[in-house]
Coordinates of C-alpha atoms in Angstrom, one line a residue:
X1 CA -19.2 19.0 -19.2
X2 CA -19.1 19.7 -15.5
X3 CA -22.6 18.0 -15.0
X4 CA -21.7 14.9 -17.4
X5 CA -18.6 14.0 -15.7
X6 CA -20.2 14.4 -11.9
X7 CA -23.2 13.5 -12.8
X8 CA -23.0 10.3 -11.5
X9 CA -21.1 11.0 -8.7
X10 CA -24.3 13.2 -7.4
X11 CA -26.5 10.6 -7.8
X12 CA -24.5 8.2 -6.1
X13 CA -23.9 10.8 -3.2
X14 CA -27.8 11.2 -2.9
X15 CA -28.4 7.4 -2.8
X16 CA -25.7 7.2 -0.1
X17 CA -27.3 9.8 2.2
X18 CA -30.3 8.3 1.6
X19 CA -29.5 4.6 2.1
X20 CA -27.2 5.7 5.3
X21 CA -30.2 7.9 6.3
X22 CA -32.3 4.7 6.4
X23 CA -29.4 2.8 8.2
X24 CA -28.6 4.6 10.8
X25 CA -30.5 7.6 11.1
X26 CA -28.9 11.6 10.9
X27 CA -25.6 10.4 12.9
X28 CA -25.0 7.7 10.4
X29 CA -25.6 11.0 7.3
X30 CA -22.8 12.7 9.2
X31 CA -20.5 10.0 9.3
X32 CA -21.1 9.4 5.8
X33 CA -20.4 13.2 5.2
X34 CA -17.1 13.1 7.1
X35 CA -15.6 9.8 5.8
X36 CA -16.3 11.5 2.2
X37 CA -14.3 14.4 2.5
X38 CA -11.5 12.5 4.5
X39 CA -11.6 10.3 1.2
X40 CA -11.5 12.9 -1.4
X41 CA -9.1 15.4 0.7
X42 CA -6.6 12.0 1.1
X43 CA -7.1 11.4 -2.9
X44 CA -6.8 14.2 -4.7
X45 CA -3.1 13.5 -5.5
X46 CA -4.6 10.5 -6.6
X47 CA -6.9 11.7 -9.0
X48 CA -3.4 13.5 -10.9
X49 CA -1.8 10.5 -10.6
X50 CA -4.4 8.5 -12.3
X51 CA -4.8 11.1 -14.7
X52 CA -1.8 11.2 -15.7
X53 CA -2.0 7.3 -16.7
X54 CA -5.3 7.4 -18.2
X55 CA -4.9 9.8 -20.9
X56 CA -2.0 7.2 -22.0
X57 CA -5.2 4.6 -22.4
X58 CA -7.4 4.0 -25.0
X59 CA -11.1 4.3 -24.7
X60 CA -12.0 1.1 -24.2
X61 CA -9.2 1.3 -21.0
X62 CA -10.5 4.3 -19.8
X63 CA -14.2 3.0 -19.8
X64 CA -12.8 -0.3 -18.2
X65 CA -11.0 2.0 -15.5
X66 CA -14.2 3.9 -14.7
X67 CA -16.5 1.1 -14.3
X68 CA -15.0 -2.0 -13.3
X69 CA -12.4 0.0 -11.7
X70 CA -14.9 1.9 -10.0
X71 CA -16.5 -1.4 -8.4
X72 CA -13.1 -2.6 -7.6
X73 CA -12.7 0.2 -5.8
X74 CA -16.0 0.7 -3.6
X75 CA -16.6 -3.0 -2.6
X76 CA -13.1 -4.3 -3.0
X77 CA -11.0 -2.2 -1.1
X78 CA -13.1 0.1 0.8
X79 CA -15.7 -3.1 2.1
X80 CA -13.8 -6.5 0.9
X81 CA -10.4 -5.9 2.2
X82 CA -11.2 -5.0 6.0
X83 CA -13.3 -7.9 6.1
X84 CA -10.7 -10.0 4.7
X85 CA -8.0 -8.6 7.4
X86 CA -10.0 -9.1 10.1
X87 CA -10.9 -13.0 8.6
X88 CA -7.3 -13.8 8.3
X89 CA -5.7 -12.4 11.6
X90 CA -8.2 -13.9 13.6
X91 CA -9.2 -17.0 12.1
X92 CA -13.1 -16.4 11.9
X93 CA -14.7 -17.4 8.4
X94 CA -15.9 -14.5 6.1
X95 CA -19.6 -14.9 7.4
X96 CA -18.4 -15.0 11.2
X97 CA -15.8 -11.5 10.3
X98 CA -18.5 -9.8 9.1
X99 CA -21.0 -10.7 11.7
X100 CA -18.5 -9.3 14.0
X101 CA -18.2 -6.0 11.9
X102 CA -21.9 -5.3 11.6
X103 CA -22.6 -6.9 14.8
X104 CA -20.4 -6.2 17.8
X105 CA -20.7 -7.9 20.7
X106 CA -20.6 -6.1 24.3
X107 CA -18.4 -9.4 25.5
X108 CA -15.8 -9.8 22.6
X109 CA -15.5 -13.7 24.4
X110 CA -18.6 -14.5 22.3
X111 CA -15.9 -14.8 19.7
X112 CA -12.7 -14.9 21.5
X113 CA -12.8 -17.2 24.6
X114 CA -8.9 -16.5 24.9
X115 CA -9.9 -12.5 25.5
X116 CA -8.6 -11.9 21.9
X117 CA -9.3 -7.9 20.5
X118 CA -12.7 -6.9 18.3
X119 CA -12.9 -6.2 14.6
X120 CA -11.8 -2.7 14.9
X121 CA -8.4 -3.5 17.2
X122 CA -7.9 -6.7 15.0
X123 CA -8.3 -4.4 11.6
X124 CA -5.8 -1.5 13.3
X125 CA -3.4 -4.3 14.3
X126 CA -2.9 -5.1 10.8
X127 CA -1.7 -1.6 10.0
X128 CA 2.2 -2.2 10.2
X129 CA 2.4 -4.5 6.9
X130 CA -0.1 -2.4 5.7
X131 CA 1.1 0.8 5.7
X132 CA 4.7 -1.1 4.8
X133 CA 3.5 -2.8 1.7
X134 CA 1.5 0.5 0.4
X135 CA 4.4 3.1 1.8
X136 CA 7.1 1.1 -0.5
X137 CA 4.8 1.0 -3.4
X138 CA 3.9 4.6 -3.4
X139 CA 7.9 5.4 -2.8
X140 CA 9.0 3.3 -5.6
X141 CA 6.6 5.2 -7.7
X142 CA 7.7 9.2 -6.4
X143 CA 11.8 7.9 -6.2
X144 CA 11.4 6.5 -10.2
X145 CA 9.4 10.0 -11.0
X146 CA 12.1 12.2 -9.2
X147 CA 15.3 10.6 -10.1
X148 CA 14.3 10.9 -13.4
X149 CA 16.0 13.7 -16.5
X150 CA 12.9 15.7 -17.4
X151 CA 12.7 18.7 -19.4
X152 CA 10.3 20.9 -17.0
X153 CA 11.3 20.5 -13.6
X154 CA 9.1 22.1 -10.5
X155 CA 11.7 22.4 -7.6
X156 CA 14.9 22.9 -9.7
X157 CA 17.5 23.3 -6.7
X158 CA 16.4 19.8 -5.8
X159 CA 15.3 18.2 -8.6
X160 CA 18.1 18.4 -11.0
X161 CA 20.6 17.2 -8.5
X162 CA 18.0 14.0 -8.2
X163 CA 17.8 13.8 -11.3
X164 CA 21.8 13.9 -12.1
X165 CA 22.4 11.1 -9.1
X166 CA 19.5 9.4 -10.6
X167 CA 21.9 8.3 -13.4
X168 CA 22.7 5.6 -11.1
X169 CA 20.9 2.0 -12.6
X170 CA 18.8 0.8 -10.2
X171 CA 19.0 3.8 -7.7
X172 CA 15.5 3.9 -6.6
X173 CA 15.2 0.6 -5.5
X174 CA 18.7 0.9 -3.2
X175 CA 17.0 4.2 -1.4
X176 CA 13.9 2.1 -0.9
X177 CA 15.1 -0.8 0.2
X178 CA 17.2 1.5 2.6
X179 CA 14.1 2.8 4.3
X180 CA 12.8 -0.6 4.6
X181 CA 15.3 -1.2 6.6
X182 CA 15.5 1.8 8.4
X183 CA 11.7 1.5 9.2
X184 CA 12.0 -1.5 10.2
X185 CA 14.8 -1.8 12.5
X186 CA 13.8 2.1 14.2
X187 CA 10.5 2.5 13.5
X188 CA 8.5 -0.8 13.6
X189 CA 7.6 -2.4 16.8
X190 CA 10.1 -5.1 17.7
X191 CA 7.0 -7.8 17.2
X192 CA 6.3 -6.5 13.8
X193 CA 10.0 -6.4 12.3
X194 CA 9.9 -9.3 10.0
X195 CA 6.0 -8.6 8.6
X196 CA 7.1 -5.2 8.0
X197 CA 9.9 -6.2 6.1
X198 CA 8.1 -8.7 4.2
X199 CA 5.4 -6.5 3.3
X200 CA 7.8 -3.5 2.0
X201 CA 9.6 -6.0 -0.3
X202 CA 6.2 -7.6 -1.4
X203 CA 5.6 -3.3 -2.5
X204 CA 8.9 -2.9 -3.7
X205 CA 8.4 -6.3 -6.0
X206 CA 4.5 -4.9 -7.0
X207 CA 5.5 -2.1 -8.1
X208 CA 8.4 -3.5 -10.5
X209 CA 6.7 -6.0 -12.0
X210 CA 3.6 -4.4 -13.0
X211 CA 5.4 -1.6 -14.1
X212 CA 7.9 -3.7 -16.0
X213 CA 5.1 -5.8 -17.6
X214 CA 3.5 -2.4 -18.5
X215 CA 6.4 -1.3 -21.0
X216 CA 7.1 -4.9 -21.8
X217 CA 4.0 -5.4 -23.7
X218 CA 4.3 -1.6 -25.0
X219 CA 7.1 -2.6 -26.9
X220 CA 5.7 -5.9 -28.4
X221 CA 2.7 -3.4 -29.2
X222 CA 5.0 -1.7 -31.8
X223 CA 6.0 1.6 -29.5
X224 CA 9.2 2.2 -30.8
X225 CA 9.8 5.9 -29.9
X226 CA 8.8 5.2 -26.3
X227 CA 11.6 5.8 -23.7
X228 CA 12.2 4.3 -20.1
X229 CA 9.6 6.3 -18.4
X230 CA 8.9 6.2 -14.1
X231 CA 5.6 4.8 -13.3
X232 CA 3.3 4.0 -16.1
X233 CA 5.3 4.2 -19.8
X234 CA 4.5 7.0 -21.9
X235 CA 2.9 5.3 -24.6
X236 CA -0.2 6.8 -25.8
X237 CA -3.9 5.1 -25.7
X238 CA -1.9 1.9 -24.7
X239 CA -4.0 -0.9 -25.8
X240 CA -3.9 -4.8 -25.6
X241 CA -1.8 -6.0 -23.1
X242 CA -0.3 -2.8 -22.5
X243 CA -4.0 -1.2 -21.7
X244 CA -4.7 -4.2 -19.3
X245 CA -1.5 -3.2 -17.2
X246 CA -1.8 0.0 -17.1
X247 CA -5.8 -0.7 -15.9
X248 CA -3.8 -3.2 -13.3
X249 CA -0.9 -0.7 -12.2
X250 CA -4.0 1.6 -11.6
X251 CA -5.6 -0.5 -9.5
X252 CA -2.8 -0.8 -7.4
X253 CA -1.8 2.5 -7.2
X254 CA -5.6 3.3 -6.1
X255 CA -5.6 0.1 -3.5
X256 CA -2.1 1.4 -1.8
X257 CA -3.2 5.2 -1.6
X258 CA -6.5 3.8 0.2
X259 CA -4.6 2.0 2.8
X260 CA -4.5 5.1 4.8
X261 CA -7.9 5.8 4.2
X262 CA -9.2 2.6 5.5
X263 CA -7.3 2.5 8.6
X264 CA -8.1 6.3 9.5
X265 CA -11.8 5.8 9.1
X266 CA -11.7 3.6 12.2
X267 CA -11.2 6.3 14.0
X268 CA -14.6 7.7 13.5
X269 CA -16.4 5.0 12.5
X270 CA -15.9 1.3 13.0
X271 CA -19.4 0.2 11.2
X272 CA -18.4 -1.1 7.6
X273 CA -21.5 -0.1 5.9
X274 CA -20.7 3.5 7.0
X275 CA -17.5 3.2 5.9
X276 CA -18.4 1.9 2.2
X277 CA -20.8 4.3 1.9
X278 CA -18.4 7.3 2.6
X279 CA -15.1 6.1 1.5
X280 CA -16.5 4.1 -1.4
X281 CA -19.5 4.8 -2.8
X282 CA -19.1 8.6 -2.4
X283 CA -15.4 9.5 -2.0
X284 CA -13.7 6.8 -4.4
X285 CA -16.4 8.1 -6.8
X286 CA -15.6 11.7 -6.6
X287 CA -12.3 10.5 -7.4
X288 CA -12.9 8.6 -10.2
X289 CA -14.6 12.3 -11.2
X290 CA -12.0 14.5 -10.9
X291 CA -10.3 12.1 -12.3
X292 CA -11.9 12.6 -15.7
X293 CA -12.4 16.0 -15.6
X294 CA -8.4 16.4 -15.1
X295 CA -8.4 14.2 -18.3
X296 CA -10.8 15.9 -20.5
X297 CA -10.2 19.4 -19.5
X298 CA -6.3 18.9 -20.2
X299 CA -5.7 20.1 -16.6
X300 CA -2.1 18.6 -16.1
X301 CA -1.2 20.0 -20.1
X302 CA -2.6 23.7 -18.9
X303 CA -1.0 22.9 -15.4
X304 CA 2.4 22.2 -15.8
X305 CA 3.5 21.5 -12.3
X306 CA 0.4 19.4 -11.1
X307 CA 1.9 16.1 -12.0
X308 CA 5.3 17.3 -10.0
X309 CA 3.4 18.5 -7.0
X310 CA 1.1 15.0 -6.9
X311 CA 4.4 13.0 -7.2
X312 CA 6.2 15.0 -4.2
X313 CA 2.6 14.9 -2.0
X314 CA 3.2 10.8 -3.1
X315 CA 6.4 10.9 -1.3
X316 CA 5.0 13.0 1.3
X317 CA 2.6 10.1 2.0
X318 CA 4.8 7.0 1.8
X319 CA 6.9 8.7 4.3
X320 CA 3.7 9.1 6.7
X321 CA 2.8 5.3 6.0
X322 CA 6.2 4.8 7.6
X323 CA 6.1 6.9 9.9
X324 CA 3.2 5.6 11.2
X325 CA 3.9 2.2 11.4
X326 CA 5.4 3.1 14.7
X327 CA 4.0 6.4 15.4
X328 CA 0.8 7.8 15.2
X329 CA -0.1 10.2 12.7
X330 CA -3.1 12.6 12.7
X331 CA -5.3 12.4 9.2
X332 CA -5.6 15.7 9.0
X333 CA -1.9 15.9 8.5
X334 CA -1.6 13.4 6.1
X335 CA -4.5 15.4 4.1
X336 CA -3.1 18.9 4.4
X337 CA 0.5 18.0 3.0
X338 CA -1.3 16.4 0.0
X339 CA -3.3 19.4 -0.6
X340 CA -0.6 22.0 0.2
X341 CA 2.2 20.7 -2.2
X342 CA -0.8 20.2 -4.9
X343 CA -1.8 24.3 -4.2
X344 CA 1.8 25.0 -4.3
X345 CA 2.4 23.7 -7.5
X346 CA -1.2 24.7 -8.9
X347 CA 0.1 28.5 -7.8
X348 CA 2.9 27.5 -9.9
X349 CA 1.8 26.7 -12.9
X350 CA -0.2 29.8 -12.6
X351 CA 2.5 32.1 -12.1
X352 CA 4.6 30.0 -15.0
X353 CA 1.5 30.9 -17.7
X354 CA 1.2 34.3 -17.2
X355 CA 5.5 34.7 -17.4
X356 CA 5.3 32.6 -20.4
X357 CA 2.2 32.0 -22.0
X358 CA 3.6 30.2 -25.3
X359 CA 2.7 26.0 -24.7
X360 CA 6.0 24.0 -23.8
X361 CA 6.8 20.6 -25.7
X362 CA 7.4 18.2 -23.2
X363 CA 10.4 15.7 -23.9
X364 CA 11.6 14.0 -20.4
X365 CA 14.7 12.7 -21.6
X366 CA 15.9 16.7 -22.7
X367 CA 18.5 18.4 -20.8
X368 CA 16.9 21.5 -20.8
X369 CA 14.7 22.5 -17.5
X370 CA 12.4 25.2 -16.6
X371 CA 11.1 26.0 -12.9
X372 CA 9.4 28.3 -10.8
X373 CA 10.6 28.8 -7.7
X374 CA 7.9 28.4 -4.8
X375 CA 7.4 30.3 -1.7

């Protein structure tokens, strides 16, 4: 199963070392290398996520996830969507931007008469509404997971008073919008206030629509039994309409949680074809793997707490988007919160089995809670 699922994922990483190899020699390999494990390191709370939604797909969803998704992914947000940053805040046409990107000049006036900033400072520039419109999107998502009544909670002392106050209609998007505006009056720089704040609200409004759409057309598609759920609805092997936005809340939820990527891979590499091979053709594909494997092995069933500890490293992370809208923020931070409140809860879930080995139903909406403390 192991070699089925990542079989492709080798081969694509072999091509990419090969192809980079040919590119740009053994420095352009190591870049490669690096940008990979930045990628997957960045993603793994991803990969729960995801899975998470698409064992609530039906095949045909799943297969549309993992290949169109797939190419969505690599060329659209990992190659496309710097290239169409650095186009539209500096007023170059697509062929001139990426001219620029594979081809930069020593004299950036070969471009810019007025003295105006490269690819790289024009792409890093951009980061503010960036990190804005992902950071809200990604906090709508962990705010509508936490405030939630669940029957197995991970972090009781916290999570059931969330959940209680969570009661409140419409709570999530009051502590969102809250933080918009907290971010952007003490946090953004003062030239960057109103994109900031037009960005979070365009994230905010994402995130409620194609979630809304997603357990609007559940319902028409006969799911009675189906509760207000956060994030994706519960229903299971959506199909239809309902398939199609769960594919398209995907694709979001994959597009904000590379914003960070994107941005970080500047600092190590400003070459775009270096950066799609590593982030894209290698990293987002590793994701995709794990992805599946989560799905088919029935990780996050065996692993109670996974899907707890990916939501809280979500928050984690639309904090740091924030954050770092006005303050730098070190990658290697932003990676190692991920992966420690995943290991935490992973250590959980261990401890949890071998206490209580018996499976648990899982009903969200019941009262009842059981935890393991951590630490």
């Amino acid at each position: 199963m192991v070699l089925r699922i990542f079989g492709w994922s080798f081969a694509v990483t072999i091509a990419s070392l090969i192809v980079a190899a040919i590119y740009g020699g053994p420095q352009a390999v190591l870049l490669v290398v690096i940008l990979s494990i930045l990628e997957i390191s960045l993603s793994f709370d991803n990969a729960v996520i995801n899975a998470t939604v698409l064992q609530r797909m039906s095949e045909f969803w799943q297969k549309i996830f993992l290949t169109v998704g797939v190419l969505i992914a690599v060329f659209g947000m990992r190659l496309v969507f710097p290239l169409v940053i650095v186009w539209l805040a500096s007023g170059l046409g697509p062929a001139a931007a990426l001219d620029l990107a594979l081809n930069p000049p020593a004299d950036d006036a070969a471009y810019f008469p007025d003295g105006s900033p490269s690819y790289e400072t024009l792409l890093t520039d951009a980061h503010p509404q960036i990190a804005a419109f992902g950071g809200m999107f990604l906090l709508m998502l962990f705010l509508g997971f936490i405030l939630e009544e669940r029957e197995i909670t991970w972090l009781s002392w916290l999570e059931k008073p969330l959940a209680r106050i969570g009661k409140l209609d419409q709570l999530e998007v009051v502590i969102a919008g809250a933080l918009l505006l907290i971010t952007a009056a003490y946090i953004a720089p003062d030239d960057t206030v109103s994109t900031v704040m037009i960005a979070g609200v365009l994230g905010m409004i994402t995130y409620i629509a194609v979630n809304g759409l997603g357990e609007l057309f559940n319902t028409e598609e006969g799911d009675e039994d189906s509760t207000k759920s956060s994030g994706p609805t519960q229903l299971a092997k959506a199909t239809g309409k309902a398939g199609f936005f769960l594919f398209l809340y995907l694709e979001v939820l994959d597009a904000s949680f590379s914003f960070d990527g994107v941005i970080g891979a500047f600092a190590i590499t400003s070459d775009p074809i270096i950066i799609a091979l590593g982030l894209g053709f290698v990293g987002a594909m590793f994701v995709r793997s794990i992805t599946v494997f989560l799905v088919r092995k029935g990780t996050l069933s065996d692993y109670i707490y996974l899907e707890h500890g990916a939501h809280w490293a979500i928050g984690a992370l639309a904090v740091i988007l924030l954050v770092s809208i006005g303050y730098h923020v070190n990658e290697n931070v932003t990676g190692l919160v991920g992966v420690a409140l995943i290991g935490a809860a992973f250590i959980s879930s261990i401890i949890r089995n071998r206490r209580n080995p018996e499976p648990i139903a899982v009903d969200d909406h019941d009262d009842q809670a059981e935890s393991v403390p951590v630490g």
